[in-house]
XYZ file of C-alpha atoms in Angstrom:
145
model
C 8.671 20.744 -0.266
C 6.150 17.977 0.337
C 4.812 18.278 -3.224
C 8.347 18.112 -4.610
C 9.120 15.006 -2.553
C 5.873 13.382 -3.709
C 6.580 14.120 -7.379
C 9.988 12.460 -7.219
C 8.874 9.546 -5.042
C 6.950 7.471 -7.562
C 4.474 6.552 -4.824
C 2.595 3.413 -5.836
C -0.882 3.968 -7.250
C -3.698 1.576 -6.411
C -4.332 -0.829 -9.298
C -7.776 -2.404 -9.069
C -8.241 -6.020 -10.114
C -10.707 -8.875 -9.721
C -8.866 -9.949 -6.551
C -9.235 -6.997 -4.195
C -7.024 -8.657 -1.582
C -4.111 -8.999 -3.997
C -4.627 -5.424 -5.217
C -4.641 -4.057 -1.681
C -1.620 -6.161 -0.678
C 0.359 -4.993 -3.705
C -0.587 -1.390 -3.007
C 0.350 -1.657 0.676
C 3.701 -3.223 -0.174
C 4.434 -0.587 -2.808
C 3.568 2.343 -0.566
C 5.597 0.843 2.274
C 8.587 0.214 0.009
C 8.449 3.815 -1.263
C 8.358 5.285 2.226
C 11.067 2.957 3.557
C 13.292 3.973 0.662
C 12.722 7.709 1.086
C 13.378 9.039 4.590
C 12.588 12.610 3.498
C 9.127 11.607 2.285
C 8.546 9.636 5.485
C 9.601 12.563 7.643
C 7.484 15.064 5.700
C 4.279 13.073 5.398
C 4.181 10.396 8.069
C 6.138 11.943 10.933
C 5.503 15.650 10.539
C 2.136 15.280 8.859
C 2.835 18.173 6.491
C 0.137 17.287 4.020
C -0.049 19.610 1.093
C -3.225 19.870 -1.006
C -1.525 17.590 -3.549
C -0.736 14.961 -0.890
C -4.302 15.061 0.454
C -5.765 14.795 -3.046
C -3.557 11.830 -3.978
C -4.360 10.084 -0.716
C -8.085 10.567 -1.176
C -7.974 9.334 -4.784
C -6.123 6.158 -3.854
C -8.410 5.526 -0.902
C -11.522 5.917 -3.068
C -10.119 3.593 -5.770
C -9.375 0.892 -3.214
C -12.735 1.193 -1.458
C -14.619 1.153 -4.767
C -12.719 -1.996 -5.814
C -13.639 -3.728 -2.538
C -17.303 -2.713 -2.808
C -17.386 -3.987 -6.387
C -16.037 -7.310 -5.077
C -18.945 -7.581 -2.631
C -17.871 -5.894 0.593
C -20.249 -3.407 2.161
C -19.045 0.188 2.327
C -18.259 0.151 6.060
C -16.227 -3.071 5.849
C -14.347 -1.770 2.818
C -13.560 1.488 4.597
C -12.518 -0.278 7.812
C -10.326 -2.728 5.894
C -8.576 -0.001 3.939
C -8.056 1.994 7.149
C -6.563 -1.026 8.935
C -4.144 -1.719 6.083
C -3.227 1.960 5.806
C -2.493 2.181 9.533
C -0.438 -1.014 9.365
C 1.680 0.451 6.557
C 2.094 3.777 8.353
C 2.920 2.136 11.661
C 5.506 -0.204 10.193
C 7.179 2.619 8.262
C 7.195 4.925 11.287
C 8.675 2.212 13.479
C 11.377 1.504 10.895
C 12.185 5.206 10.490
C 12.319 5.859 14.215
C 14.563 2.819 14.651
C 16.781 4.133 11.872
C 16.971 7.558 13.529
C 17.740 5.954 16.896
C 20.484 3.804 15.379
C 21.993 6.827 13.637
C 22.148 8.632 16.974
C 24.057 5.737 18.539
C 27.745 5.225 18.028
C 28.682 4.043 14.557
C 30.734 1.082 15.735
C 29.919 -2.176 13.940
C 26.922 -3.939 15.423
C 27.112 -7.525 16.684
C 25.866 -8.778 13.319
C 28.707 -7.093 11.456
C 26.609 -4.166 10.208
C 26.894 -0.603 11.367
C 24.391 1.151 13.583
C 23.357 3.344 10.649
C 22.380 0.465 8.342
C 18.850 0.937 7.012
C 16.073 -1.150 8.498
C 15.416 -4.288 6.387
C 12.543 -3.755 3.979
C 11.265 -7.349 3.859
C 9.743 -7.341 7.306
C 8.112 -10.700 7.981
C 5.987 -9.274 10.780
C 4.482 -6.760 8.349
C 3.663 -9.515 5.846
C 2.079 -11.707 8.518
C -0.025 -8.859 9.863
C -1.066 -7.747 6.374
C -2.116 -11.285 5.448
C -3.956 -11.676 8.741
C -5.920 -8.454 8.277
C -6.948 -9.297 4.723
C -7.852 -12.943 5.291
C -10.051 -12.002 8.265
C -12.380 -9.986 6.019
C -15.343 -12.020 4.843
C -17.509 -11.108 1.892
C -21.180 -11.449 2.862
C -23.254 -13.876 0.969
């Protein structure tokens, strides 16, 4: 089931460029957008952790592409790995929080909320906190030299 969900998801691939920060930001945003838009994928991979061989392989490939791009740009291997891990955890955490909030809201009564929306409205996908944290993580990484 996980493989089937992954095949239909269109999960964003990492696209290396001369600006590793922009590449990593675009990748993080794309992965986050995919997970926020697909509760089944989120539940299978991020909440239940049901990683199939295909999911593990795709994850490893994207991780290696990103780390190689950062090393090529001048980061040492440990910094590149730590940076990718921090961004990955930020994406996962923000998606999990949004999904859990969505599940909580769905469990509540479906009366209109104070803002005019219903309790089952999806969590907004343009989360300013995510963008601020993502920018903060990436601008704090210095290339030696």
